Amino acid sequence: MSESSQTELEDVTVAVFLAQEGSEEIEFTEPTETVSEAGATVDVIGSETGEARTVNNDLEESESYEIEKTFEEVSADDYDAVIVPGGTVGADTLRTQEEGVELLREHVEAGKPAAVICHGPWTLIEAGVVDGRTLTSYHSLRTDVRNAGGEWVDEEVVTDDNLITSRNPDDLEAFCETILEEFANHRN
């Protein structure tokens, strides 16, 4: 990474959602590291503070990471951008957490960028921000996206205004590159 790209997000504050358990580790760590290395201030947020256990390939327990702030402690005004990782259990859990869903809704409706990967679009669907939008996700969510009024496409990364979506961990390189570009373009 060049020196200029290391500071391209130095004035950007990013919230990264993390479920207490079941978020896909690489979909959490790679985007988080990408924006951190680009100079962004990053807060890991969830339903409660403390350790959160991630997974690999949805089924294998992996490392634990610290949730620093709760959804109730923060507001959409606190962040320039949001990242929501996948993981079937983690994404399913996040979409049931009303404070997190409301935070995401307010964030997206304010026109701020949200980067969501794999099963993470379940949270976008729950937030009611998919209607009329084009996005991608893990292939099993295509009917959910369509039922919510969105257009689902099979592409490694899709940007529709302030929504950035990707299908799975194989798309992380393109997803992270797009995050850097879109977060820099939407800075306040």
PDB file of N, CA, C and O in Angstrom, residues 4-43:
ATOM      1  N   SER A   4       0.418   7.407   0.259  1.00  0.00           N
ATOM      2  CA  SER A   4      -0.762   8.250   0.082  1.00  0.00           C
ATOM      3  C   SER A   4      -2.042   7.488   0.388  1.00  0.00           C
ATOM      4  O   SER A   4      -2.975   8.042   0.956  1.00  0.00           O
ATOM      5  N   SER A   5      -2.101   6.199   0.042  1.00  0.00           N
ATOM      6  CA  SER A   5      -3.322   5.442   0.316  1.00  0.00           C
ATOM      7  C   SER A   5      -3.446   5.110   1.798  1.00  0.00           C
ATOM      8  O   SER A   5      -4.542   4.859   2.278  1.00  0.00           O
ATOM      9  N   GLN A   6      -2.335   5.130   2.523  1.00  0.00           N
ATOM     10  CA  GLN A   6      -2.402   4.847   3.955  1.00  0.00           C
ATOM     11  C   GLN A   6      -3.139   5.941   4.707  1.00  0.00           C
ATOM     12  O   GLN A   6      -3.652   5.708   5.783  1.00  0.00           O
ATOM     13  N   THR A   7      -3.194   7.129   4.158  1.00  0.00           N
ATOM     14  CA  THR A   7      -3.844   8.233   4.862  1.00  0.00           C
ATOM     15  C   THR A   7      -5.076   8.737   4.116  1.00  0.00           C
ATOM     16  O   THR A   7      -5.633   9.754   4.494  1.00  0.00           O
ATOM     17  N   GLU A   8      -5.537   8.038   3.104  1.00  0.00           N
ATOM     18  CA  GLU A   8      -6.662   8.540   2.325  1.00  0.00           C
ATOM     19  C   GLU A   8      -7.971   8.572   3.099  1.00  0.00           C
ATOM     20  O   GLU A   8      -8.895   9.251   2.711  1.00  0.00           O
ATOM     21  N   LEU A   9      -8.050   7.848   4.212  1.00  0.00           N
ATOM     22  CA  LEU A   9      -9.264   7.859   5.029  1.00  0.00           C
ATOM     23  C   LEU A   9      -9.015   8.444   6.421  1.00  0.00           C
ATOM     24  O   LEU A   9      -9.778   8.183   7.346  1.00  0.00           O
ATOM     25  N   GLU A  10      -7.973   9.267   6.555  1.00  0.00           N
ATOM     26  CA  GLU A  10      -7.600   9.717   7.891  1.00  0.00           C
ATOM     27  C   GLU A  10      -8.687  10.524   8.600  1.00  0.00           C
ATOM     28  O   GLU A  10      -8.709  10.573   9.813  1.00  0.00           O
ATOM     29  N   ASP A  11      -9.608  11.129   7.874  1.00  0.00           N
ATOM     30  CA  ASP A  11     -10.677  11.900   8.512  1.00  0.00           C
ATOM     31  C   ASP A  11     -12.029  11.179   8.444  1.00  0.00           C
ATOM     32  O   ASP A  11     -13.080  11.789   8.603  1.00  0.00           O
ATOM     33  N   VAL A  12     -11.996   9.855   8.241  1.00  0.00           N
ATOM     34  CA  VAL A  12     -13.213   9.053   8.114  1.00  0.00           C
ATOM     35  C   VAL A  12     -13.365   8.161   9.348  1.00  0.00           C
ATOM     36  O   VAL A  12     -12.410   7.524   9.784  1.00  0.00           O
ATOM     37  N   THR A  13     -14.578   8.128   9.899  1.00  0.00           N
ATOM     38  CA  THR A  13     -14.882   7.280  11.039  1.00  0.00           C
ATOM     39  C   THR A  13     -15.795   6.157  10.571  1.00  0.00           C
ATOM     40  O   THR A  13     -16.833   6.408   9.952  1.00  0.00           O
ATOM     41  N   VAL A  14     -15.399   4.916  10.865  1.00  0.00           N
ATOM     42  CA  VAL A  14     -16.097   3.733  10.361  1.00  0.00           C
ATOM     43  C   VAL A  14     -16.592   2.879  11.526  1.00  0.00           C
ATOM     44  O   VAL A  14     -15.840   2.588  12.453  1.00  0.00           O
ATOM     45  N   ALA A  15     -17.860   2.460  11.431  1.00  0.00           N
ATOM     46  CA  ALA A  15     -18.418   1.483  12.372  1.00  0.00           C
ATOM     47  C   ALA A  15     -18.394   0.125  11.694  1.00  0.00           C
ATOM     48  O   ALA A  15     -18.838  -0.013  10.558  1.00  0.00           O
ATOM     49  N   VAL A  16     -17.858  -0.872  12.385  1.00  0.00           N
ATOM     50  CA  VAL A  16     -17.879  -2.242  11.880  1.00  0.00           C
ATOM     51  C   VAL A  16     -18.768  -3.054  12.809  1.00  0.00           C
ATOM     52  O   VAL A  16     -18.500  -3.154  14.003  1.00  0.00           O
ATOM     53  N   PHE A  17     -19.854  -3.595  12.245  1.00  0.00           N
ATOM     54  CA  PHE A  17     -20.778  -4.412  13.031  1.00  0.00           C
ATOM     55  C   PHE A  17     -20.131  -5.768  13.301  1.00  0.00           C
ATOM     56  O   PHE A  17     -19.452  -6.321  12.445  1.00  0.00           O
ATOM     57  N   LEU A  18     -20.384  -6.307  14.493  1.00  0.00           N
ATOM     58  CA  LEU A  18     -19.891  -7.639  14.829  1.00  0.00           C
ATOM     59  C   LEU A  18     -20.897  -8.304  15.765  1.00  0.00           C
ATOM     60  O   LEU A  18     -21.285  -7.720  16.783  1.00  0.00           O
ATOM     61  N   ALA A  19     -21.341  -9.498  15.385  1.00  0.00           N
ATOM     62  CA  ALA A  19     -22.251 -10.268  16.226  1.00  0.00           C
ATOM     63  C   ALA A  19     -21.461 -10.902  17.372  1.00  0.00           C
ATOM     64  O   ALA A  19     -20.261 -11.142  17.243  1.00  0.00           O
ATOM     65  N   GLN A  20     -22.137 -11.197  18.466  1.00  0.00           N
ATOM     66  CA  GLN A  20     -21.485 -11.836  19.613  1.00  0.00           C
ATOM     67  C   GLN A  20     -20.821 -13.145  19.205  1.00  0.00           C
ATOM     68  O   GLN A  20     -19.796 -13.521  19.742  1.00  0.00           O
ATOM     69  N   GLU A  21     -21.434 -13.852  18.260  1.00  0.00           N
ATOM     70  CA  GLU A  21     -20.785 -15.018  17.680  1.00  0.00           C
ATOM     71  C   GLU A  21     -21.342 -15.265  16.288  1.00  0.00           C
ATOM     72  O   GLU A  21     -22.451 -14.870  15.966  1.00  0.00           O
ATOM     73  N   GLY A  22     -20.514 -15.862  15.453  1.00  0.00           N
ATOM     74  CA  GLY A  22     -20.967 -16.289  14.137  1.00  0.00           C
ATOM     75  C   GLY A  22     -20.638 -15.388  12.974  1.00  0.00           C
ATOM     76  O   GLY A  22     -20.959 -15.725  11.836  1.00  0.00           O
ATOM     77  N   SER A  23     -19.988 -14.233  13.204  1.00  0.00           N
ATOM     78  CA  SER A  23     -19.556 -13.423  12.057  1.00  0.00           C
ATOM     79  C   SER A  23     -18.356 -14.105  11.411  1.00  0.00           C
ATOM     80  O   SER A  23     -17.482 -14.639  12.109  1.00  0.00           O
ATOM     81  N   GLU A  24     -18.303 -14.083  10.092  1.00  0.00           N
ATOM     82  CA  GLU A  24     -17.205 -14.713   9.358  1.00  0.00           C
ATOM     83  C   GLU A  24     -15.936 -13.895   9.584  1.00  0.00           C
ATOM     84  O   GLU A  24     -15.884 -12.710   9.253  1.00  0.00           O
ATOM     85  N   GLU A  25     -14.908 -14.540  10.149  1.00  0.00           N
ATOM     86  CA  GLU A  25     -13.699 -13.830  10.566  1.00  0.00           C
ATOM     87  C   GLU A  25     -13.064 -13.005   9.448  1.00  0.00           C
ATOM     88  O   GLU A  25     -12.813 -11.816   9.620  1.00  0.00           O
ATOM     89  N   ILE A  26     -12.807 -13.618   8.309  1.00  0.00           N
ATOM     90  CA  ILE A  26     -12.089 -12.913   7.249  1.00  0.00           C
ATOM     91  C   ILE A  26     -12.917 -11.754   6.684  1.00  0.00           C
ATOM     92  O   ILE A  26     -12.375 -10.738   6.267  1.00  0.00           O
ATOM     93  N   GLU A  27     -14.241 -11.876   6.721  1.00  0.00           N
ATOM     94  CA  GLU A  27     -15.099 -10.790   6.237  1.00  0.00           C
ATOM     95  C   GLU A  27     -15.166  -9.643   7.248  1.00  0.00           C
ATOM     96  O   GLU A  27     -15.538  -8.527   6.902  1.00  0.00           O
ATOM     97  N   PHE A  28     -14.775  -9.924   8.478  1.00  0.00           N
ATOM     98  CA  PHE A  28     -14.627  -8.892   9.502  1.00  0.00           C
ATOM     99  C   PHE A  28     -13.222  -8.301   9.468  1.00  0.00           C
ATOM    100  O   PHE A  28     -13.044  -7.089   9.414  1.00  0.00           O
ATOM    101  N   THR A  29     -12.197  -9.163   9.479  1.00  0.00           N
ATOM    102  CA  THR A  29     -10.823  -8.676   9.638  1.00  0.00           C
ATOM    103  C   THR A  29     -10.286  -7.942   8.412  1.00  0.00           C
ATOM    104  O   THR A  29      -9.671  -6.888   8.555  1.00  0.00           O
ATOM    105  N   GLU A  30     -10.484  -8.480   7.217  1.00  0.00           N
ATOM    106  CA  GLU A  30      -9.881  -7.848   6.031  1.00  0.00           C
ATOM    107  C   GLU A  30     -10.416  -6.444   5.771  1.00  0.00           C
ATOM    108  O   GLU A  30      -9.626  -5.511   5.588  1.00  0.00           O
ATOM    109  N   PRO A  31     -11.729  -6.221   5.742  1.00  0.00           N
ATOM    110  CA  PRO A  31     -12.205  -4.851   5.543  1.00  0.00           C
ATOM    111  C   PRO A  31     -11.806  -3.917   6.688  1.00  0.00           C
ATOM    112  O   PRO A  31     -11.456  -2.761   6.458  1.00  0.00           O
ATOM    113  N   THR A  32     -11.832  -4.438   7.920  1.00  0.00           N
ATOM    114  CA  THR A  32     -11.453  -3.622   9.071  1.00  0.00           C
ATOM    115  C   THR A  32      -9.996  -3.197   8.964  1.00  0.00           C
ATOM    116  O   THR A  32      -9.658  -2.017   9.160  1.00  0.00           O
ATOM    117  N   GLU A  33      -9.114  -4.133   8.648  1.00  0.00           N
ATOM    118  CA  GLU A  33      -7.698  -3.808   8.481  1.00  0.00           C
ATOM    119  C   GLU A  33      -7.478  -2.863   7.306  1.00  0.00           C
ATOM    120  O   GLU A  33      -6.665  -1.937   7.391  1.00  0.00           O
ATOM    121  N   THR A  34      -8.214  -3.065   6.233  1.00  0.00           N
ATOM    122  CA  THR A  34      -8.063  -2.206   5.045  1.00  0.00           C
ATOM    123  C   THR A  34      -8.344  -0.748   5.380  1.00  0.00           C
ATOM    124  O   THR A  34      -7.562   0.139   5.039  1.00  0.00           O
ATOM    125  N   VAL A  35      -9.465  -0.481   6.039  1.00  0.00           N
ATOM    126  CA  VAL A  35      -9.800   0.918   6.344  1.00  0.00           C
ATOM    127  C   VAL A  35      -8.907   1.479   7.445  1.00  0.00           C
ATOM    128  O   VAL A  35      -8.556   2.661   7.407  1.00  0.00           O
ATOM    129  N   SER A  36      -8.503   0.640   8.398  1.00  0.00           N
ATOM    130  CA  SER A  36      -7.583   1.089   9.450  1.00  0.00           C
ATOM    131  C   SER A  36      -6.237   1.493   8.861  1.00  0.00           C
ATOM    132  O   SER A  36      -5.694   2.548   9.198  1.00  0.00           O
ATOM    133  N   GLU A  37      -5.709   0.650   7.977  1.00  0.00           N
ATOM    134  CA  GLU A  37      -4.425   0.947   7.342  1.00  0.00           C
ATOM    135  C   GLU A  37      -4.501   2.184   6.450  1.00  0.00           C
ATOM    136  O   GLU A  37      -3.494   2.845   6.221  1.00  0.00           O
ATOM    137  N   ALA A  38      -5.687   2.516   5.972  1.00  0.00           N
ATOM    138  CA  ALA A  38      -5.869   3.716   5.151  1.00  0.00           C
ATOM    139  C   ALA A  38      -6.088   4.954   6.013  1.00  0.00           C
ATOM    140  O   ALA A  38      -6.315   6.044   5.484  1.00  0.00           O
ATOM    141  N   GLY A  39      -6.026   4.794   7.339  1.00  0.00           N
ATOM    142  CA  GLY A  39      -6.086   5.931   8.233  1.00  0.00           C
ATOM    143  C   GLY A  39      -7.422   6.192   8.897  1.00  0.00           C
ATOM    144  O   GLY A  39      -7.555   7.140   9.672  1.00  0.00           O
ATOM    145  N   ALA A  40      -8.437   5.377   8.627  1.00  0.00           N
ATOM    146  CA  ALA A  40      -9.753   5.595   9.230  1.00  0.00           C
ATOM    147  C   ALA A  40      -9.727   5.299  10.724  1.00  0.00           C
ATOM    148  O   ALA A  40      -8.945   4.468  11.192  1.00  0.00           O
ATOM    149  N   THR A  41     -10.586   5.973  11.448  1.00  0.00           N
ATOM    150  CA  THR A  41     -10.854   5.642  12.845  1.00  0.00           C
ATOM    151  C   THR A  41     -11.947   4.590  12.819  1.00  0.00           C
ATOM    152  O   THR A  41     -12.992   4.789  12.193  1.00  0.00           O
ATOM    153  N   VAL A  42     -11.726   3.459  13.486  1.00  0.00           N
ATOM    154  CA  VAL A  42     -12.657   2.338  13.418  1.00  0.00           C
ATOM    155  C   VAL A  42     -13.169   1.989  14.809  1.00  0.00           C
ATOM    156  O   VAL A  42     -12.387   1.859  15.754  1.00  0.00           O
ATOM    157  N   ASP A  43     -14.492   1.834  14.917  1.00  0.00           N
ATOM    158  CA  ASP A  43     -15.123   1.318  16.125  1.00  0.00           C
ATOM    159  C   ASP A  43     -15.801   0.011  15.769  1.00  0.00           C
ATOM    160  O   ASP A  43     -16.563  -0.051  14.797  1.00  0.00           O
TER     161      ASP A  43
END
